[in-house]
CSV table of C-alpha atoms and ligand atoms in Angstrom, one decimal:
chain,number,residue,atom,x,y,z
A,1,MET,CA,27.8,8.9,-0.3
A,2,ASN,CA,28.6,8.0,-3.9
A,3,PRO,CA,27.6,10.2,-6.8
A,4,THR,CA,25.2,8.5,-9.0
A,5,THR,CA,26.6,6.9,-11.8
A,6,THR,CA,23.5,6.0,-13.9
A,7,LYS,CA,23.0,7.3,-17.5
A,8,VAL,CA,19.2,7.6,-16.6
A,9,PRO,CA,18.4,11.4,-16.8
A,10,LEU,CA,17.3,13.1,-13.6
A,11,ALA,CA,13.6,13.6,-13.2
A,12,THR,CA,12.3,16.8,-14.5
A,13,GLY,CA,8.9,18.6,-14.9
A,14,LEU,CA,7.6,18.7,-11.4
A,15,PRO,CA,7.4,21.9,-9.3
A,16,PRO,CA,9.7,22.6,-6.4
A,17,LYS,CA,6.9,22.1,-3.8
A,18,PHE,CA,6.0,18.6,-5.1
A,19,LEU,CA,6.1,16.3,-2.0
A,20,TRP,CA,9.0,13.6,-2.3
A,21,GLY,CA,8.9,10.7,0.1
A,22,VAL,CA,10.0,7.1,0.7
A,23,ALA,CA,7.5,4.5,2.2
A,24,THR,CA,7.7,1.3,4.4
A,25,ALA,CA,5.3,-0.9,6.3
A,26,SER,CA,5.5,-2.1,10.0
A,27,TYR,CA,5.6,-5.8,9.5
A,28,GLN,CA,7.8,-5.6,6.5
A,29,ILE,CA,10.7,-3.9,8.3
A,30,GLU,CA,10.4,-3.7,12.2
A,31,GLY,CA,11.2,-7.1,13.4
A,32,ALA,CA,11.1,-7.2,17.4
A,33,VAL,CA,7.8,-9.0,17.1
A,34,ALA,CA,7.7,-9.9,20.9
A,35,GLU,CA,9.2,-6.7,22.3
A,36,ASP,CA,7.7,-4.1,24.5
A,37,GLY,CA,4.3,-6.0,24.8
A,38,ARG,CA,3.6,-6.5,21.2
A,39,THR,CA,1.4,-9.5,20.5
A,40,PRO,CA,1.1,-11.5,17.3
A,41,SER,CA,-0.7,-10.3,14.4
A,42,ILE,CA,-2.3,-12.3,11.7
A,43,TRP,CA,1.0,-12.1,9.6
A,44,ASP,CA,3.1,-13.8,12.5
A,45,THR,CA,0.6,-16.7,12.5
A,46,PHE,CA,0.2,-16.9,8.6
A,47,SER,CA,3.9,-16.8,8.0
A,48,ARG,CA,4.4,-20.0,10.2
A,49,LEU,CA,1.9,-22.0,8.1
A,50,ASP,CA,3.5,-24.6,5.9
A,51,GLY,CA,4.1,-23.2,2.3
A,52,ALA,CA,2.5,-19.8,3.0
A,53,VAL,CA,5.5,-17.8,2.6
A,54,ALA,CA,8.6,-18.5,0.2
A,55,ASN,CA,11.5,-20.1,2.2
A,56,GLY,CA,9.3,-20.1,5.3
A,57,ASP,CA,10.4,-16.6,6.0
A,58,ASN,CA,8.7,-14.3,8.4
A,59,GLY,CA,9.0,-10.9,10.0
A,60,ASP,CA,10.6,-12.0,13.3
A,61,VAL,CA,13.8,-9.9,12.4
A,62,ALA,CA,13.1,-8.4,9.0
A,63,CYS,CA,15.2,-5.3,8.8
A,64,ASP,CA,15.6,-4.7,12.6
A,65,HIS,CA,14.3,-1.3,12.1
A,66,TYR,CA,12.7,-1.3,15.5
A,67,HIS,CA,16.3,-1.2,16.8
A,68,ARG,CA,17.9,0.8,13.9
A,69,MET,CA,15.2,3.5,13.6
A,70,PRO,CA,17.5,6.5,14.1
A,71,GLN,CA,20.0,5.1,11.5
A,72,ASP,CA,17.1,4.7,9.1
A,73,VAL,CA,15.9,8.2,9.7
A,74,ALA,CA,19.6,9.5,9.0
A,75,LEU,CA,19.4,7.5,5.8
A,76,MET,CA,16.2,9.3,4.8
A,77,LYS,CA,17.7,12.6,5.6
A,78,SER,CA,20.7,11.8,3.4
A,79,LEU,CA,18.4,11.2,0.5
A,80,GLY,CA,16.7,14.6,1.1
A,81,VAL,CA,13.1,13.4,1.2
A,82,ASP,CA,10.3,15.7,2.4
A,83,SER,CA,8.2,12.9,4.0
A,84,TYR,CA,8.3,9.2,5.2
A,85,ARG,CA,5.2,7.0,4.9
A,86,PHE,CA,5.3,4.4,7.6
A,87,SER,CA,2.6,2.1,9.2
A,88,VAL,CA,1.7,1.7,12.9
A,89,ALA,CA,1.5,-1.9,14.1
A,90,TRP,CA,-1.8,-2.3,15.8
A,91,PRO,CA,-0.6,-5.1,18.1
A,92,ARG,CA,2.2,-3.1,19.4
A,93,VAL,CA,-0.1,-0.1,20.4
A,94,GLN,CA,-3.1,-2.1,21.5
A,95,PRO,CA,-1.9,-5.8,22.1
A,96,GLY,CA,-4.9,-8.1,21.5
A,97,GLY,CA,-6.8,-5.3,19.5
A,98,ARG,CA,-8.9,-4.2,22.4
A,99,GLY,CA,-8.6,-2.3,25.6
A,100,PRO,CA,-6.1,0.3,26.8
A,101,VAL,CA,-2.9,1.5,24.9
A,102,ASN,CA,0.3,0.0,25.4
A,103,PRO,CA,2.6,3.0,26.2
A,104,ALA,CA,5.7,1.0,25.5
A,105,GLY,CA,4.5,0.2,21.8
A,106,LEU,CA,3.1,3.6,21.1
A,107,GLY,CA,6.3,4.9,22.6
A,108,PHE,CA,8.3,3.6,19.5
A,109,TYR,CA,6.1,5.7,17.2
A,110,GLU,CA,6.4,8.7,19.2
A,111,ARG,CA,10.3,8.4,19.1
A,112,LEU,CA,10.1,7.7,15.3
A,113,VAL,CA,7.9,10.8,14.8
A,114,ASP,CA,10.2,13.0,17.0
A,115,GLU,CA,13.3,11.8,15.2
A,116,LEU,CA,11.8,12.6,11.8
A,117,LEU,CA,10.8,16.1,12.8
A,118,ALA,CA,14.2,16.7,14.2
A,119,ASN,CA,15.5,15.9,10.8
A,120,GLY,CA,13.1,17.8,8.9
A,121,ILE,CA,11.0,15.0,7.6
A,122,ALA,CA,7.3,15.1,7.8
A,123,PRO,CA,5.7,11.9,9.0
A,124,TRP,CA,2.9,10.4,7.0
A,125,VAL,CA,1.0,7.8,9.0
A,126,THR,CA,-0.6,4.7,7.7
A,127,LEU,CA,-2.9,3.2,10.5
A,128,TYR,CA,-3.3,-0.1,9.1
A,129,HIS,CA,-1.0,-2.0,6.8
A,130,TRP,CA,-2.1,-5.6,7.3
A,131,ASP,CA,-1.1,-6.5,10.8
A,132,LEU,CA,-4.5,-7.2,12.3
A,133,PRO,CA,-4.0,-8.4,15.8
A,134,GLN,CA,-4.5,-12.3,15.9
A,135,GLU,CA,-7.2,-12.1,18.6
A,136,LEU,CA,-9.4,-10.0,16.3
A,137,GLU,CA,-9.0,-12.7,13.6
A,138,ASP,CA,-9.8,-15.3,16.2
A,139,ALA,CA,-13.0,-13.3,16.7
A,140,GLY,CA,-13.8,-13.4,13.0
A,141,GLY,CA,-11.4,-10.9,11.6
A,142,TRP,CA,-12.5,-8.2,9.0
A,143,PRO,CA,-15.6,-10.2,7.9
A,144,ASN,CA,-16.8,-9.5,11.5
A,145,ARG,CA,-18.4,-6.1,11.7
A,146,ASP,CA,-17.1,-5.4,15.1
A,147,THR,CA,-13.5,-5.3,13.8
A,148,ALA,CA,-14.4,-2.0,12.2
A,149,TYR,CA,-15.3,-0.5,15.5
A,150,ARG,CA,-12.1,-2.0,17.1
A,151,PHE,CA,-10.1,-0.3,14.4
A,152,ALA,CA,-11.7,3.1,15.1
A,153,ASP,CA,-10.9,2.8,18.7
A,154,TYR,CA,-7.3,1.8,17.9
A,155,ALA,CA,-7.0,4.7,15.5
A,156,MET,CA,-8.1,7.0,18.3
A,157,LEU,CA,-5.4,5.7,20.5
A,158,VAL,CA,-2.7,6.6,17.9
A,159,PHE,CA,-4.4,9.9,16.9
A,160,GLY,CA,-4.6,11.0,20.5
A,161,LYS,CA,-0.9,10.6,21.2
A,162,LEU,CA,0.3,11.8,17.7
A,163,GLN,CA,-2.0,14.4,16.4
A,164,ASP,CA,-0.1,17.2,17.9
A,165,ARG,CA,3.0,16.3,15.7
A,166,VAL,CA,1.6,14.4,12.7
A,167,ASP,CA,-0.2,16.2,10.0
A,168,THR,CA,-1.3,13.4,7.8
A,169,PHE,CA,-3.2,10.2,9.0
A,170,THR,CA,-4.4,7.6,6.4
A,171,THR,CA,-6.5,4.8,7.5
A,172,MET,CA,-6.1,1.7,5.5
A,173,ASN,CA,-3.4,0.5,2.9
A,174,GLU,CA,-4.9,-1.4,0.0
A,175,PRO,CA,-8.1,-2.8,1.5
A,176,TRP,CA,-8.5,-4.9,-1.7
A,177,CYS,CA,-5.4,-6.9,-0.8
A,178,SER,CA,-6.7,-7.3,2.9
A,179,ALA,CA,-10.1,-8.5,1.7
A,180,TRP,CA,-9.5,-10.2,-1.6
A,181,LEU,CA,-6.0,-11.7,-1.2
A,182,GLY,CA,-6.4,-12.5,2.5
A,183,TYR,CA,-10.1,-13.9,2.6
A,184,HIS,CA,-10.7,-15.0,-0.9
A,185,VAL,CA,-7.4,-16.0,-2.7
A,186,GLY,CA,-5.7,-16.9,0.5
A,187,VAL,CA,-2.3,-15.9,-0.4
A,188,HIS,CA,-2.2,-13.3,2.3
A,189,ALA,CA,-3.0,-13.6,6.0
A,190,PRO,CA,-5.2,-14.9,7.3
A,191,GLY,CA,-5.3,-17.2,4.4
A,192,ARG,CA,-8.9,-17.8,4.2
A,193,GLN,CA,-10.7,-18.7,0.9
A,194,GLU,CA,-14.3,-17.6,1.4
A,195,PHE,CA,-15.8,-15.4,-1.3
A,196,ASP,CA,-18.7,-13.9,0.8
A,197,ALA,CA,-16.3,-13.5,3.8
A,198,SER,CA,-14.2,-11.3,1.5
A,199,LEU,CA,-17.0,-9.1,0.6
A,200,ALA,CA,-17.9,-8.6,4.2
A,201,ALA,CA,-14.1,-7.8,4.8
A,202,THR,CA,-14.3,-5.2,2.1
A,203,HIS,CA,-17.3,-3.4,3.6
A,204,HIS,CA,-16.0,-3.6,7.1
A,205,LEU,CA,-12.5,-2.2,6.0
A,206,LEU,CA,-14.4,0.8,4.4
A,207,LEU,CA,-16.6,1.1,7.4
A,208,GLY,CA,-13.6,1.3,9.6
A,209,HIS,CA,-11.9,3.9,7.5
A,210,GLY,CA,-15.1,6.0,7.8
A,211,LEU,CA,-15.7,5.6,11.4
A,212,ALA,CA,-12.1,6.4,12.2
A,213,THR,CA,-12.1,9.3,9.8
A,214,GLN,CA,-15.1,10.7,11.6
A,215,ARG,CA,-13.8,10.3,15.1
A,216,MET,CA,-10.2,11.7,14.2
A,217,ARG,CA,-11.8,14.8,12.8
A,218,ALA,CA,-14.1,15.2,15.6
A,219,ALA,CA,-11.3,15.1,18.1
A,220,GLU,CA,-8.8,17.1,16.2
A,221,THR,CA,-7.2,20.1,18.0
A,222,ARG,CA,-5.7,21.6,14.8
A,223,PRO,CA,-6.4,20.7,11.1
A,224,HIS,CA,-5.1,17.5,9.6
A,225,THR,CA,-5.1,15.8,6.3
A,226,TYR,CA,-7.1,12.6,6.2
A,227,GLY,CA,-6.9,9.8,3.6
A,228,ILE,CA,-6.8,6.4,2.5
A,229,THR,CA,-4.7,4.4,0.1
A,230,LEU,CA,-6.0,2.1,-2.7
A,231,ASN,CA,-4.0,-0.2,-4.8
A,232,MET,CA,-4.9,0.6,-8.5
A,233,GLY,CA,-4.1,-0.7,-11.8
A,234,THR,CA,-5.8,-0.4,-15.1
A,235,ALA,CA,-8.1,-3.0,-16.4
A,236,ASP,CA,-8.4,-2.9,-20.4
A,237,PRO,CA,-10.0,-5.4,-22.7
A,238,ALA,CA,-7.5,-7.9,-23.9
A,239,GLY,CA,-9.3,-7.6,-27.4
A,240,ASP,CA,-12.0,-6.0,-29.1
A,241,THR,CA,-14.6,-8.4,-28.1
A,242,GLU,CA,-17.8,-8.2,-26.0
A,243,ALA,CA,-16.5,-10.9,-23.7
A,244,ASP,CA,-13.2,-9.1,-23.2
A,245,ARG,CA,-15.0,-5.8,-22.6
A,246,ASP,CA,-17.2,-7.4,-19.9
A,247,ALA,CA,-14.2,-9.2,-18.2
A,248,ALA,CA,-12.3,-5.6,-18.1
A,249,ARG,CA,-15.6,-4.1,-16.6
A,250,ARG,CA,-15.7,-6.9,-13.9
A,251,ALA,CA,-12.1,-6.6,-13.1
A,252,ASP,CA,-12.4,-2.8,-12.8
A,253,GLY,CA,-15.6,-3.1,-10.8
A,254,MET,CA,-14.0,-5.6,-8.1
A,255,GLY,CA,-10.8,-4.1,-8.0
A,256,LEU,CA,-11.3,-0.3,-8.2
A,257,ARG,CA,-15.0,1.0,-8.3
A,258,LEU,CA,-16.0,-1.3,-5.5
A,259,TYR,CA,-13.8,0.8,-3.3
A,260,LEU,CA,-13.8,4.4,-4.8
A,261,ASP,CA,-17.5,4.4,-5.4
A,262,PRO,CA,-18.8,3.9,-2.0
A,263,LEU,CA,-15.9,6.3,-0.7
A,264,ARG,CA,-16.7,9.1,-3.0
A,265,LYS,CA,-20.2,8.6,-4.3
A,266,GLY,CA,-21.8,6.9,-1.3
A,267,GLU,CA,-22.9,3.8,-3.1
A,268,TYR,CA,-21.7,0.5,-4.4
A,269,PRO,CA,-21.4,0.3,-8.2
A,270,ALA,CA,-24.8,-1.0,-9.5
A,271,ASP,CA,-23.2,-3.5,-12.1
A,272,VAL,CA,-21.0,-5.2,-9.4
A,273,VAL,CA,-24.0,-5.3,-7.1
A,274,ALA,CA,-25.7,-7.1,-9.9
A,275,ASP,CA,-22.9,-9.3,-10.7
A,276,LEU,CA,-22.6,-10.3,-7.0
A,277,ALA,CA,-26.5,-10.8,-6.8
A,278,ALA,CA,-26.5,-13.2,-9.8
A,279,ARG,CA,-24.1,-15.4,-7.8
A,280,GLY,CA,-26.1,-15.0,-4.5
A,281,SER,CA,-23.8,-12.6,-2.7
A,282,ALA,CA,-24.1,-9.2,-1.5
A,283,MET,CA,-22.3,-6.6,0.5
A,284,PRO,CA,-23.6,-6.7,4.1
A,285,VAL,CA,-24.6,-3.0,4.2
A,286,GLN,CA,-26.6,-1.8,7.2
A,287,GLU,CA,-28.5,1.5,7.3
A,288,GLY,CA,-26.3,4.5,7.5
A,289,ASP,CA,-23.1,2.7,6.5
A,290,LEU,CA,-22.7,4.3,3.2
A,291,GLU,CA,-23.0,7.8,4.8
A,292,VAL,CA,-20.1,6.8,7.1
A,293,ILE,CA,-18.0,5.2,4.3
A,294,SER,CA,-18.3,8.4,2.3
A,295,THR,CA,-17.4,10.7,4.9
A,296,PRO,CA,-15.3,13.4,3.1
A,297,PHE,CA,-11.6,12.9,3.2
A,298,ASP,CA,-8.7,15.0,1.8
A,299,VAL,CA,-6.2,13.0,-0.2
A,300,LEU,CA,-6.4,9.6,-2.0
A,301,GLY,CA,-3.1,7.6,-1.8
A,302,VAL,CA,-2.5,5.8,-5.1
A,303,ASN,CA,-0.3,2.6,-5.1
A,304,PHE,CA,0.6,1.7,-8.6
A,305,TYR,CA,2.7,-1.2,-9.8
A,306,PHE,CA,1.3,-2.3,-13.3
A,307,GLY,CA,-1.7,-2.2,-15.5
A,308,GLN,CA,-3.5,-5.3,-17.0
A,309,ASN,CA,-5.6,-6.5,-19.7
A,310,PHE,CA,-8.5,-8.9,-19.2
A,311,ALA,CA,-10.0,-11.7,-21.4
A,312,GLY,CA,-13.5,-12.9,-20.9
A,313,THR,CA,-12.6,-16.4,-22.3
A,314,ASP,CA,-10.2,-19.0,-21.1
A,315,VAL,CA,-7.4,-20.3,-23.4
A,316,GLU,CA,-9.7,-22.7,-24.9
A,317,GLY,CA,-12.3,-20.0,-25.7
A,318,ASN,CA,-14.8,-20.9,-22.8
A,319,ARG,CA,-16.7,-18.0,-21.2
A,320,HIS,CA,-17.4,-19.7,-18.1
A,321,GLU,CA,-15.4,-21.5,-15.4
A,322,ALA,CA,-16.3,-25.0,-14.3
A,323,ASN,CA,-18.2,-23.5,-11.3
A,324,GLY,CA,-20.3,-21.5,-13.8
A,325,GLU,CA,-18.6,-18.1,-13.0
A,326,PRO,CA,-17.7,-15.9,-15.9
A,327,VAL,CA,-14.1,-16.0,-17.0
A,328,VAL,CA,-12.0,-13.0,-15.8
A,329,ARG,CA,-8.5,-13.7,-17.1
A,330,ALA,CA,-5.6,-11.4,-16.6
A,331,VAL,CA,-3.4,-11.0,-19.7
A,332,PHE,CA,-0.2,-9.1,-19.1
A,333,PRO,CA,0.5,-6.5,-21.6
A,334,ASP,CA,3.4,-7.4,-23.9
A,335,THR,CA,6.2,-5.5,-22.3
A,336,PRO,CA,9.4,-6.0,-20.3
A,337,ARG,CA,8.7,-7.5,-16.7
A,338,THR,CA,10.3,-7.1,-13.3
A,339,ALA,CA,11.5,-9.6,-11.0
A,340,MET,CA,8.0,-10.2,-9.8
A,341,ASP,CA,7.1,-11.0,-13.3
A,342,TRP,CA,5.0,-8.0,-13.5
A,343,PRO,CA,4.8,-5.9,-16.6
A,344,ILE,CA,6.3,-2.5,-16.7
A,345,THR,CA,3.5,-0.2,-18.0
A,346,PRO,CA,4.4,3.5,-17.2
A,347,GLU,CA,1.9,4.7,-19.7
A,348,ARG,CA,-1.0,2.9,-17.9
A,349,PHE,CA,0.0,4.9,-14.8
A,350,THR,CA,-0.7,8.0,-16.7
A,351,GLN,CA,-3.9,6.6,-17.9
A,352,LEU,CA,-5.0,5.7,-14.4
A,353,LEU,CA,-4.3,9.2,-12.9
A,354,VAL,CA,-6.1,10.9,-15.6
A,355,ARG,CA,-9.1,8.5,-15.3
A,356,LEU,CA,-9.2,9.1,-11.5
A,357,HIS,CA,-9.1,12.9,-12.0
A,358,ARG,CA,-12.0,12.5,-14.4
A,359,ASP,CA,-14.2,10.0,-12.7
A,360,TYR,CA,-13.6,11.1,-9.0
A,361,PRO,CA,-12.9,14.6,-9.3
A,362,GLY,CA,-11.9,17.1,-6.5
A,363,LEU,CA,-9.6,14.7,-4.8
A,364,PRO,CA,-5.9,15.5,-4.6
A,365,LEU,CA,-3.7,12.5,-5.4
A,366,ILE,CA,-0.5,11.3,-3.7
A,367,ILE,CA,1.4,8.4,-5.1
A,368,THR,CA,1.8,6.5,-1.9
A,369,GLU,CA,3.7,3.7,-3.6
A,370,ASN,CA,5.5,2.9,-6.7
A,371,GLY,CA,8.6,0.8,-7.3
A,372,ALA,CA,9.9,-2.4,-8.5
A,373,ALA,CA,11.7,-5.6,-7.6
A,374,PHE,CA,14.7,-6.6,-9.6
A,375,ASP,CA,17.4,-9.2,-9.1
A,376,ASP,CA,20.0,-7.0,-7.7
A,377,GLN,CA,23.7,-7.9,-8.1
A,378,PRO,CA,25.6,-6.2,-5.3
A,379,ASP,CA,29.4,-5.6,-5.8
A,380,GLU,CA,31.9,-6.5,-2.9
A,381,THR,CA,30.9,-3.3,-1.0
A,382,GLY,CA,27.3,-4.1,-1.2
A,383,TYR,CA,26.5,-1.2,-3.8
A,384,VAL,CA,24.0,-2.2,-6.6
A,385,ALA,CA,24.1,-0.4,-9.9
A,386,ASP,CA,20.3,-0.9,-10.4
A,387,ASP,CA,19.8,0.6,-13.7
A,388,ASP,CA,16.6,-1.3,-14.1
A,389,ARG,CA,15.0,0.1,-10.8
A,390,THR,CA,16.4,3.6,-11.6
A,391,GLU,CA,14.7,3.4,-15.1
A,392,TYR,CA,11.3,2.0,-13.6
A,393,LEU,CA,11.3,4.9,-11.2
A,394,ALA,CA,12.3,7.5,-13.9
A,395,SER,CA,9.6,6.4,-16.2
A,396,HIS,CA,6.9,6.3,-13.7
A,397,ILE,CA,7.7,9.7,-12.5
A,398,ALA,CA,7.7,11.0,-16.0
A,399,ALA,CA,4.2,9.2,-16.3
A,400,VAL,CA,3.2,11.3,-13.3
A,401,VAL,CA,4.5,14.6,-15.1
A,402,ALA,CA,2.4,13.6,-18.3
A,403,ALA,CA,-0.8,12.9,-16.1
A,404,ARG,CA,-0.4,16.4,-14.5
A,405,GLU,CA,-0.1,18.0,-17.8
A,406,GLN,CA,-3.7,16.3,-18.6
A,407,GLY,CA,-5.0,17.8,-15.4
A,408,ALA,CA,-4.5,15.0,-12.8
A,409,ASP,CA,-4.0,16.8,-9.5
A,410,VAL,CA,-0.9,14.7,-8.3
A,411,ARG,CA,1.0,16.3,-5.4
A,412,GLY,CA,3.5,13.9,-4.3
A,413,TYR,CA,5.3,10.6,-4.8
A,414,PHE,CA,6.6,8.1,-2.4
A,415,ALA,CA,9.0,5.4,-3.7
A,416,TRP,CA,8.3,1.9,-2.6
A,417,SER,CA,10.5,1.2,-0.7
A,418,LEU,CA,13.1,2.8,1.3
A,419,LEU,CA,14.7,-0.7,2.3
A,420,ASP,CA,14.5,-4.2,1.0
A,421,ASN,CA,12.0,-5.7,3.2
A,422,PHE,CA,9.8,-8.8,4.0
A,423,GLU,CA,7.6,-8.9,0.7
A,424,TRP,CA,4.8,-10.8,2.2
A,425,ALA,CA,4.1,-14.3,0.5
A,426,TYR,CA,7.5,-13.8,-1.4
A,427,GLY,CA,9.6,-13.4,1.8
A,428,TYR,CA,12.9,-11.9,1.4
A,429,ASP,CA,13.6,-13.0,-2.1
A,430,LYS,CA,12.1,-10.1,-3.9
A,431,ARG,CA,13.8,-6.8,-3.2
A,432,PHE,CA,11.8,-3.5,-3.7
A,433,GLY,CA,14.3,-1.3,-1.8
A,434,ILE,CA,16.2,1.7,-3.1
A,435,VAL,CA,18.5,0.9,-0.2
A,436,ARG,CA,20.1,-2.8,0.0
A,437,VAL,CA,19.7,-4.6,3.2
A,438,ASP,CA,22.2,-7.4,3.8
A,439,TYR,CA,20.1,-9.7,5.6
A,440,GLN,CA,23.2,-11.3,7.5
A,441,SER,CA,24.8,-8.1,8.7
A,442,LEU,CA,21.6,-6.0,8.5
A,443,GLU,CA,23.8,-3.4,6.9
A,444,ARG,CA,22.1,-0.8,4.6
A,445,THR,CA,23.7,0.4,1.4
A,446,PRO,CA,21.9,3.0,-0.8
A,447,LYS,CA,21.7,1.6,-4.4
A,448,GLN,CA,22.1,3.7,-7.4
A,449,SER,CA,18.4,4.2,-7.6
A,450,ALA,CA,18.6,6.0,-4.2
A,451,LEU,CA,21.3,8.3,-5.3
A,452,TRP,CA,19.3,9.0,-8.4
A,453,PHE,CA,16.1,9.7,-6.5
A,454,ARG,CA,18.1,12.0,-4.2
A,455,ASP,CA,19.8,13.9,-7.1
A,456,SER,CA,16.5,14.2,-8.9
A,457,ILE,CA,14.7,15.7,-5.8
A,458,ALA,CA,17.6,18.2,-5.2
A,459,ALA,CA,17.6,19.3,-8.8
A,460,LEU,CA,13.8,19.6,-8.9
A,461,ARG,CA,13.9,21.6,-5.7
A,462,SER,CA,16.2,24.2,-7.0
A,463,SER,CA,14.7,24.3,-10.5
B,501,LGS,O1,5.5,-4.6,-0.5
B,501,LGS,C1,4.1,-4.3,-0.9
B,501,LGS,C2,4.2,-3.7,-2.3
B,501,LGS,C3,4.9,-4.5,-3.4
B,501,LGS,O2,4.1,-4.7,-4.6
B,501,LGS,C4,3.3,-3.2,-0.1
B,501,LGS,O3,3.4,-3.7,1.2
B,501,LGS,C5,2.0,-3.3,-0.5
B,501,LGS,O4,1.3,-2.1,-0.1
B,501,LGS,C6,1.7,-3.3,-2.1
B,501,LGS,O5,0.7,-4.1,-2.4
B,501,LGS,N1,2.8,-3.7,-2.9
B,501,LGS,C7,2.9,-4.3,-4.1
B,501,LGS,N2,1.7,-4.4,-4.8
B,501,LGS,C8,1.5,-4.8,-6.2
B,501,LGS,C9,0.2,-5.5,-6.3
B,501,LGS,C10,0.1,-6.6,-7.2
B,501,LGS,C11,-1.1,-7.3,-6.8
B,501,LGS,C12,-1.2,-8.8,-7.6
B,501,LGS,C13,-2.1,-9.6,-7.1
B,501,LGS,C14,-2.1,-10.9,-7.7
B,501,LGS,C15,-2.8,-12.0,-7.2
């Protein structure tokens, strides 16, 4: 592979034992949606709805990782990463979401794990990264309490087969996205727009996490690391007004504390519960649920992309929406943006990590996703000199170093993503990979950012 040509200095300031990895998710890369007994997930269904996904794209082929897995593991090895974070597709392992295991589907993940281990790469399993079996959505989806129990059963099928070889099992990826974007905003599968259903989905995703964690720990034949990954940003007041401070509080409450408080403190945040009550809504908590949800776990996965400010007034100065709800309006910090039009805010990353350390102490943190989409310009060989992405990674890794200096217990960093892939509602237009995928030939070409990442890891390890 080429040497890196970027002028961005290599990462420094992290210990030789820091965990370096790359991350992906099943539906975004695998393709092979109808092979070896896999049944449709909510994303297969949603991506076929008119206008749901840019260009009408879907995950039918994606990066064809299902057929190119050994080559992709070789790519990871060439980058020198310690670990690979991938997700298991529920409808492959347990088609339809109930009943017995499908050995052919689970077999893919066994082969993947074996290939990783043979190459010295530690598998980091995510059990749920958004591909709910369609049959479970037909039965009500995450707003239906039964789905939490179905999830724990499915988790045990995976755990039973892989626990001998896999050290780390994380339950959910970004339950906020599943619940809020999937059941309230409707921009993610299943595309529903029902506020109360999204609250129920949140509760049942957390319950599923707790049930699965308890059952896996009870069945383990050797010690494992258990965790959950949350999407997190920062929510600062846009201005020094009471309205903006209240908007920031509400955004932080619904986006972060609604998840971390029950997980770590065994209760939903009182201010959020009061806000919900004011609109006639409530979390559907049954007796004993919060004990299950606050089951101890070992590592918190942090996905960070950007920080935001919030205003409590609309552009005309009104404090309430037409429906009477208080205005909570995101205002992006005035910084350069990525191709997603998201602001680039590494200092907010430090702020978040230090805050997690302060407000939720005693929990090791791993960055399970961080990365950026830019409009890549490949040369005739497919190589992308992505200074912008390289700079994004460098500044965010530096932000981790700064957070550690302030006490945050951050132990690893996974770049999102190994490959360009199916970026959900944005389809294939938005490229987050450190490796380019040519969607015609399906050829992979490491970008400059991948080479910078490789060289940084190597330099840190020998420092
Ligand atoms: O590819 C996804 C990445 C890209 O940006 C990955 O599958 C997810 O786990 C993760 O959500 N990812 C991501 N997140 C940025 C979150 C921005 C949310 C903005 C919502 C606006 C309505």
